[in-house]
Amino acid sequence: MSISNIGKILSEYDISDVTVATLCSHSSLQIFHGAKKEGLRTLGIAVDRDTKFYDAYPLAKPDEFLKVKSYRDIEELGDELVRRHAILVPHGSFVEYMGADRFSKFPVPSFGNRDVLKWESDRSTQRKWLTSAGIAMPEEIDDARKIDRPVLVKYSGAKGGRGAFIAKDYMEFKMAIDYSQQHTIQEYVLGTRYYFHYFYSPLTDAGYRVKGGGSLEMLSIDRRDESNIDELYKLGSVEELKRLGFFPTFVVTGNYPVVVRESLLPKVFEMGEATVSKSQELFGGLVGPFALETIVTDKLEIKVFEISTRIVAGTNPFVGGSPYSEMMAPGLSTGRRIAQEIRLGFATGRIGEVIS
Ligand code: ATP
């Protein structure tokens, strides 16, 4: 089997027996819950993990589990997944743990356009995409010796903020850097962090229309709880703490819901639309859920520091809907919206446009 056969594999699927499958982690409860609400079968891929906690949430427990020992073993599941007419719903952990390269070649129909991976998995191509779409991003500093303001140094890959560190000058950079990993240096933008959760549907023409066709939704917004940076201030100044051996870290431990001041919404939609339009020009287009991870400054500028091109865990507070999705349909989560798009794809004979 190869990825070029996806169209043929899909032609044998039918909405009556299609199975929504994802890795048991990240936003799987929401994905299964949404699929079940839309009457679709569900399957959880569990990699060396206890699945008992799903018993506590019967409305989100998948109909079936496939268990494997390691992430590499997922590759062996291709035939079994296709036999069950599975459509994979990739989430951040799925792609990160399986590896973007392996995932891109995995011959099982997957929700969304996999070509996006080439643009998303590298910070420099991400930057090219977003800045060429006219989106403001934090400035990048190419040489550590030129650090002239607070910066955030990040290593490559989605690690849930793990490893990133703040430096205010070259000295601090040198003290903390791990040269064995690829890194980027970004100006530290002071402001409030908002993560906007969009959904682009090429199949719908109602709602907020996008220039080239289809429609853009903004289903919810979250902000991440990050340990230990979010609580560090209680202990005193960062400088003082560094002397005592406490360093700020950005490990995501949870998410909480946000609404933004309403006057920001036009800009939020313009940014989402520009991202989608540019993606169509660059690689055939982004499909389904994506998130712009931003910082809003006190001048109300919105700076995007990262794009995530699949369902983000920040959508999890909204399993039962958000203040925004409530104005579109009751009880609409991103997970449920994915299942609706799969249904719509089959109903209109256009499922090939949302699957790759
Ligand atoms: P992931 O890919 O899982 O989203 P990551 O390890 O790639 O995480 P980032 O998301 O880029 O790292 O950044 C981690 C955290 O650092 C963010 O959640 C945010 O709190 C903060 N952050 C990122 N970029 C900036 C910036 N330019 N200025 C200030 N804070 C930032």
mmCIF file with all atom_site columns, C-alpha atoms in Angstrom, residues 156-283:
data_model
loop_
_atom_site.group_PDB
_atom_site.id
_atom_site.type_symbol
_atom_site.label_atom_id
_atom_site.label_alt_id
_atom_site.label_comp_id
_atom_site.label_asym_id
_atom_site.label_entity_id
_atom_site.label_seq_id
_atom_site.pdbx_PDB_ins_code
_atom_site.Cartn_x
_atom_site.Cartn_y
_atom_site.Cartn_z
_atom_site.occupancy
_atom_site.B_iso_or_equiv
_atom_site.pdbx_formal_charge
_atom_site.auth_seq_id
_atom_site.auth_comp_id
_atom_site.auth_asym_id
_atom_site.auth_atom_id
_atom_site.pdbx_PDB_model_num
ATOM 1   C CA . SER A 1 156 ? 12.582  22.494 16.950 1.00 0.00 ? 156 SER A CA 1
ATOM 2   C CA . GLY A 1 157 ? 9.466   20.285 17.038 1.00 0.00 ? 157 GLY A CA 1
ATOM 3   C CA . ALA A 1 158 ? 6.260   20.542 19.087 1.00 0.00 ? 158 ALA A CA 1
ATOM 4   C CA . LYS A 1 159 ? 7.358   19.731 22.587 1.00 0.00 ? 159 LYS A CA 1
ATOM 5   C CA . GLY A 1 160 ? 4.611   21.477 24.483 1.00 0.00 ? 160 GLY A CA 1
ATOM 6   C CA . GLY A 1 161 ? 6.992   24.291 25.362 1.00 0.00 ? 161 GLY A CA 1
ATOM 7   C CA . ARG A 1 162 ? 9.567   21.927 26.875 1.00 0.00 ? 162 ARG A CA 1
ATOM 8   C CA . GLY A 1 163 ? 13.101  23.214 26.716 1.00 0.00 ? 163 GLY A CA 1
ATOM 9   C CA . ALA A 1 164 ? 12.364  26.802 25.644 1.00 0.00 ? 164 ALA A CA 1
ATOM 10  C CA . PHE A 1 165 ? 14.215  29.411 27.694 1.00 0.00 ? 165 PHE A CA 1
ATOM 11  C CA . ILE A 1 166 ? 14.416  33.159 28.097 1.00 0.00 ? 166 ILE A CA 1
ATOM 12  C CA . ALA A 1 167 ? 17.681  35.068 27.709 1.00 0.00 ? 167 ALA A CA 1
ATOM 13  C CA . LYS A 1 168 ? 18.271  38.781 28.016 1.00 0.00 ? 168 LYS A CA 1
ATOM 14  C CA . ASP A 1 169 ? 21.766  38.875 26.572 1.00 0.00 ? 169 ASP A CA 1
ATOM 15  C CA . TYR A 1 170 ? 24.422  36.705 24.953 1.00 0.00 ? 170 TYR A CA 1
ATOM 16  C CA . MET A 1 171 ? 25.810  35.633 28.348 1.00 0.00 ? 171 MET A CA 1
ATOM 17  C CA . GLU A 1 172 ? 22.464  34.220 29.464 1.00 0.00 ? 172 GLU A CA 1
ATOM 18  C CA . PHE A 1 173 ? 22.044  32.544 26.097 1.00 0.00 ? 173 PHE A CA 1
ATOM 19  C CA . LYS A 1 174 ? 25.425  30.812 26.374 1.00 0.00 ? 174 LYS A CA 1
ATOM 20  C CA . MET A 1 175 ? 24.647  29.603 29.882 1.00 0.00 ? 175 MET A CA 1
ATOM 21  C CA . ALA A 1 176 ? 21.473  27.818 28.822 1.00 0.00 ? 176 ALA A CA 1
ATOM 22  C CA . ILE A 1 177 ? 21.856  26.746 25.183 1.00 0.00 ? 177 ILE A CA 1
ATOM 23  C CA . ASP A 1 178 ? 22.087  23.113 24.138 1.00 0.00 ? 178 ASP A CA 1
ATOM 24  C CA . TYR A 1 179 ? 24.011  23.340 20.864 1.00 0.00 ? 179 TYR A CA 1
ATOM 25  C CA . SER A 1 180 ? 23.244  19.723 19.961 1.00 0.00 ? 180 SER A CA 1
ATOM 26  C CA . GLN A 1 181 ? 19.649  20.728 19.124 1.00 0.00 ? 181 GLN A CA 1
ATOM 27  C CA . GLN A 1 182 ? 18.427  23.018 16.366 1.00 0.00 ? 182 GLN A CA 1
ATOM 28  C CA . HIS A 1 183 ? 17.173  26.262 17.840 1.00 0.00 ? 183 HIS A CA 1
ATOM 29  C CA . THR A 1 184 ? 15.672  29.614 16.918 1.00 0.00 ? 184 THR A CA 1
ATOM 30  C CA . ILE A 1 185 ? 15.906  32.904 18.772 1.00 0.00 ? 185 ILE A CA 1
ATOM 31  C CA . GLN A 1 186 ? 12.805  35.096 18.836 1.00 0.00 ? 186 GLN A CA 1
ATOM 32  C CA . GLU A 1 187 ? 12.241  38.480 20.414 1.00 0.00 ? 187 GLU A CA 1
ATOM 33  C CA . TYR A 1 188 ? 10.222  37.982 23.612 1.00 0.00 ? 188 TYR A CA 1
ATOM 34  C CA . VAL A 1 189 ? 6.841   39.618 22.992 1.00 0.00 ? 189 VAL A CA 1
ATOM 35  C CA . LEU A 1 190 ? 5.219   40.964 26.111 1.00 0.00 ? 190 LEU A CA 1
ATOM 36  C CA . GLY A 1 191 ? 1.459   40.603 26.149 1.00 0.00 ? 191 GLY A CA 1
ATOM 37  C CA . THR A 1 192 ? -1.381  38.143 26.606 1.00 0.00 ? 192 THR A CA 1
ATOM 38  C CA . ARG A 1 193 ? -1.197  34.744 24.963 1.00 0.00 ? 193 ARG A CA 1
ATOM 39  C CA . TYR A 1 194 ? -4.257  33.722 22.991 1.00 0.00 ? 194 TYR A CA 1
ATOM 40  C CA . TYR A 1 195 ? -4.628  30.579 20.906 1.00 0.00 ? 195 TYR A CA 1
ATOM 41  C CA . PHE A 1 196 ? -7.307  30.916 18.223 1.00 0.00 ? 196 PHE A CA 1
ATOM 42  C CA . HIS A 1 197 ? -8.920  27.683 17.048 1.00 0.00 ? 197 HIS A CA 1
ATOM 43  C CA . TYR A 1 198 ? -10.089 27.877 13.453 1.00 0.00 ? 198 TYR A CA 1
ATOM 44  C CA . PHE A 1 199 ? -11.710 25.435 11.084 1.00 0.00 ? 199 PHE A CA 1
ATOM 45  C CA . TYR A 1 200 ? -11.551 25.829 7.329  1.00 0.00 ? 200 TYR A CA 1
ATOM 46  C CA . SER A 1 201 ? -14.149 23.950 5.322  1.00 0.00 ? 201 SER A CA 1
ATOM 47  C CA . PRO A 1 202 ? -13.795 23.772 1.555  1.00 0.00 ? 202 PRO A CA 1
ATOM 48  C CA . LEU A 1 203 ? -17.217 22.093 1.465  1.00 0.00 ? 203 LEU A CA 1
ATOM 49  C CA . THR A 1 204 ? -19.342 24.836 3.053  1.00 0.00 ? 204 THR A CA 1
ATOM 50  C CA . ASP A 1 205 ? -20.227 28.152 1.520  1.00 0.00 ? 205 ASP A CA 1
ATOM 51  C CA . ALA A 1 206 ? -22.290 29.528 4.386  1.00 0.00 ? 206 ALA A CA 1
ATOM 52  C CA . GLY A 1 207 ? -20.868 31.686 7.185  1.00 0.00 ? 207 GLY A CA 1
ATOM 53  C CA . TYR A 1 208 ? -17.617 33.631 6.849  1.00 0.00 ? 208 TYR A CA 1
ATOM 54  C CA . ARG A 1 209 ? -16.639 33.021 3.232  1.00 0.00 ? 209 ARG A CA 1
ATOM 55  C CA . VAL A 1 210 ? -13.070 32.760 2.112  1.00 0.00 ? 210 VAL A CA 1
ATOM 56  C CA . LYS A 1 211 ? -11.990 34.395 -1.164 1.00 0.00 ? 211 LYS A CA 1
ATOM 57  C CA . GLY A 1 212 ? -11.129 31.239 -3.093 1.00 0.00 ? 212 GLY A CA 1
ATOM 58  C CA . GLY A 1 213 ? -14.248 29.399 -1.851 1.00 0.00 ? 213 GLY A CA 1
ATOM 59  C CA . GLY A 1 214 ? -15.237 27.567 1.313  1.00 0.00 ? 214 GLY A CA 1
ATOM 60  C CA . SER A 1 215 ? -15.734 29.068 4.741  1.00 0.00 ? 215 SER A CA 1
ATOM 61  C CA . LEU A 1 216 ? -13.736 29.902 7.832  1.00 0.00 ? 216 LEU A CA 1
ATOM 62  C CA . GLU A 1 217 ? -14.941 29.291 11.364 1.00 0.00 ? 217 GLU A CA 1
ATOM 63  C CA . MET A 1 218 ? -13.382 30.389 14.631 1.00 0.00 ? 218 MET A CA 1
ATOM 64  C CA . LEU A 1 219 ? -14.702 27.874 17.122 1.00 0.00 ? 219 LEU A CA 1
ATOM 65  C CA . SER A 1 220 ? -12.929 28.784 20.340 1.00 0.00 ? 220 SER A CA 1
ATOM 66  C CA . ILE A 1 221 ? -9.940  30.406 22.032 1.00 0.00 ? 221 ILE A CA 1
ATOM 67  C CA . ASP A 1 222 ? -7.797  29.188 24.888 1.00 0.00 ? 222 ASP A CA 1
ATOM 68  C CA . ARG A 1 223 ? -4.746  30.132 26.807 1.00 0.00 ? 223 ARG A CA 1
ATOM 69  C CA . ARG A 1 224 ? -2.281  27.607 28.093 1.00 0.00 ? 224 ARG A CA 1
ATOM 70  C CA . ASP A 1 225 ? -1.330  27.019 31.654 1.00 0.00 ? 225 ASP A CA 1
ATOM 71  C CA . GLU A 1 226 ? 2.417   26.653 31.665 1.00 0.00 ? 226 GLU A CA 1
ATOM 72  C CA . SER A 1 227 ? 4.502   25.292 34.481 1.00 0.00 ? 227 SER A CA 1
ATOM 73  C CA . ASN A 1 228 ? 6.410   26.812 36.112 1.00 0.00 ? 228 ASN A CA 1
ATOM 74  C CA . ILE A 1 229 ? 6.453   30.245 34.405 1.00 0.00 ? 229 ILE A CA 1
ATOM 75  C CA . ASP A 1 230 ? 2.807   31.011 35.214 1.00 0.00 ? 230 ASP A CA 1
ATOM 76  C CA . GLU A 1 231 ? 3.372   30.682 38.959 1.00 0.00 ? 231 GLU A CA 1
ATOM 77  C CA . LEU A 1 232 ? 6.970   31.777 39.272 1.00 0.00 ? 232 LEU A CA 1
ATOM 78  C CA . TYR A 1 233 ? 6.161   35.383 40.097 1.00 0.00 ? 233 TYR A CA 1
ATOM 79  C CA . LYS A 1 234 ? 4.803   34.333 43.482 1.00 0.00 ? 234 LYS A CA 1
ATOM 80  C CA . LEU A 1 235 ? 8.318   33.493 44.642 1.00 0.00 ? 235 LEU A CA 1
ATOM 81  C CA . GLY A 1 236 ? 9.965   36.810 43.799 1.00 0.00 ? 236 GLY A CA 1
ATOM 82  C CA . SER A 1 237 ? 11.976  38.177 40.919 1.00 0.00 ? 237 SER A CA 1
ATOM 83  C CA . VAL A 1 238 ? 13.222  35.839 38.216 1.00 0.00 ? 238 VAL A CA 1
ATOM 84  C CA . GLU A 1 239 ? 16.783  37.139 38.707 1.00 0.00 ? 239 GLU A CA 1
ATOM 85  C CA . GLU A 1 240 ? 16.740  36.299 42.372 1.00 0.00 ? 240 GLU A CA 1
ATOM 86  C CA . LEU A 1 241 ? 15.248  32.881 41.648 1.00 0.00 ? 241 LEU A CA 1
ATOM 87  C CA . LYS A 1 242 ? 17.910  32.095 39.062 1.00 0.00 ? 242 LYS A CA 1
ATOM 88  C CA . ARG A 1 243 ? 20.528  32.638 41.750 1.00 0.00 ? 243 ARG A CA 1
ATOM 89  C CA . LEU A 1 244 ? 18.701  30.057 43.853 1.00 0.00 ? 244 LEU A CA 1
ATOM 90  C CA . GLY A 1 245 ? 18.621  27.610 40.939 1.00 0.00 ? 245 GLY A CA 1
ATOM 91  C CA . PHE A 1 246 ? 14.987  28.047 39.811 1.00 0.00 ? 246 PHE A CA 1
ATOM 92  C CA . PHE A 1 247 ? 14.680  28.635 36.060 1.00 0.00 ? 247 PHE A CA 1
ATOM 93  C CA . PRO A 1 248 ? 11.477  29.506 34.199 1.00 0.00 ? 248 PRO A CA 1
ATOM 94  C CA . THR A 1 249 ? 10.023  26.658 32.123 1.00 0.00 ? 249 THR A CA 1
ATOM 95  C CA . PHE A 1 250 ? 7.089   26.555 29.685 1.00 0.00 ? 250 PHE A CA 1
ATOM 96  C CA . VAL A 1 251 ? 5.718   23.038 30.086 1.00 0.00 ? 251 VAL A CA 1
ATOM 97  C CA . VAL A 1 252 ? 2.038   22.961 29.157 1.00 0.00 ? 252 VAL A CA 1
ATOM 98  C CA . THR A 1 253 ? -0.016  21.385 31.921 1.00 0.00 ? 253 THR A CA 1
ATOM 99  C CA . GLY A 1 254 ? -3.536  22.490 31.023 1.00 0.00 ? 254 GLY A CA 1
ATOM 100 C CA . ASN A 1 255 ? -5.710  24.967 29.151 1.00 0.00 ? 255 ASN A CA 1
ATOM 101 C CA . TYR A 1 256 ? -8.316  27.479 30.059 1.00 0.00 ? 256 TYR A CA 1
ATOM 102 C CA . PRO A 1 257 ? -11.013 29.191 28.004 1.00 0.00 ? 257 PRO A CA 1
ATOM 103 C CA . VAL A 1 258 ? -10.762 32.740 26.736 1.00 0.00 ? 258 VAL A CA 1
ATOM 104 C CA . VAL A 1 259 ? -12.954 35.263 24.969 1.00 0.00 ? 259 VAL A CA 1
ATOM 105 C CA . VAL A 1 260 ? -11.290 38.275 23.388 1.00 0.00 ? 260 VAL A CA 1
ATOM 106 C CA . ARG A 1 261 ? -12.539 41.841 23.253 1.00 0.00 ? 261 ARG A CA 1
ATOM 107 C CA . GLU A 1 262 ? -15.018 41.886 20.439 1.00 0.00 ? 262 GLU A CA 1
ATOM 108 C CA . SER A 1 263 ? -13.210 44.613 18.521 1.00 0.00 ? 263 SER A CA 1
ATOM 109 C CA . LEU A 1 264 ? -10.355 42.171 17.856 1.00 0.00 ? 264 LEU A CA 1
ATOM 110 C CA . LEU A 1 265 ? -12.563 39.702 15.983 1.00 0.00 ? 265 LEU A CA 1
ATOM 111 C CA . PRO A 1 266 ? -12.340 41.304 12.501 1.00 0.00 ? 266 PRO A CA 1
ATOM 112 C CA . LYS A 1 267 ? -8.539  41.059 12.714 1.00 0.00 ? 267 LYS A CA 1
ATOM 113 C CA . VAL A 1 268 ? -8.723  37.495 14.006 1.00 0.00 ? 268 VAL A CA 1
ATOM 114 C CA . PHE A 1 269 ? -10.803 36.448 10.988 1.00 0.00 ? 269 PHE A CA 1
ATOM 115 C CA . GLU A 1 270 ? -8.603  38.364 8.543  1.00 0.00 ? 270 GLU A CA 1
ATOM 116 C CA . MET A 1 271 ? -5.541  36.543 9.883  1.00 0.00 ? 271 MET A CA 1
ATOM 117 C CA . GLY A 1 272 ? -7.247  33.168 9.572  1.00 0.00 ? 272 GLY A CA 1
ATOM 118 C CA . GLU A 1 273 ? -8.398  33.931 6.047  1.00 0.00 ? 273 GLU A CA 1
ATOM 119 C CA . ALA A 1 274 ? -4.964  35.137 4.945  1.00 0.00 ? 274 ALA A CA 1
ATOM 120 C CA . THR A 1 275 ? -3.417  31.941 6.346  1.00 0.00 ? 275 THR A CA 1
ATOM 121 C CA . VAL A 1 276 ? -5.861  29.761 4.394  1.00 0.00 ? 276 VAL A CA 1
ATOM 122 C CA . SER A 1 277 ? -5.553  31.741 1.144  1.00 0.00 ? 277 SER A CA 1
ATOM 123 C CA . LYS A 1 278 ? -1.765  31.632 1.235  1.00 0.00 ? 278 LYS A CA 1
ATOM 124 C CA . SER A 1 279 ? -1.827  27.888 1.955  1.00 0.00 ? 279 SER A CA 1
ATOM 125 C CA . GLN A 1 280 ? -3.862  27.367 -1.203 1.00 0.00 ? 280 GLN A CA 1
ATOM 126 C CA . GLU A 1 281 ? -1.261  29.211 -3.194 1.00 0.00 ? 281 GLU A CA 1
ATOM 127 C CA . LEU A 1 282 ? 1.655   27.345 -1.590 1.00 0.00 ? 282 LEU A CA 1
ATOM 128 C CA . PHE A 1 283 ? 0.569   23.724 -1.300 1.00 0.00 ? 283 PHE A CA 1
#
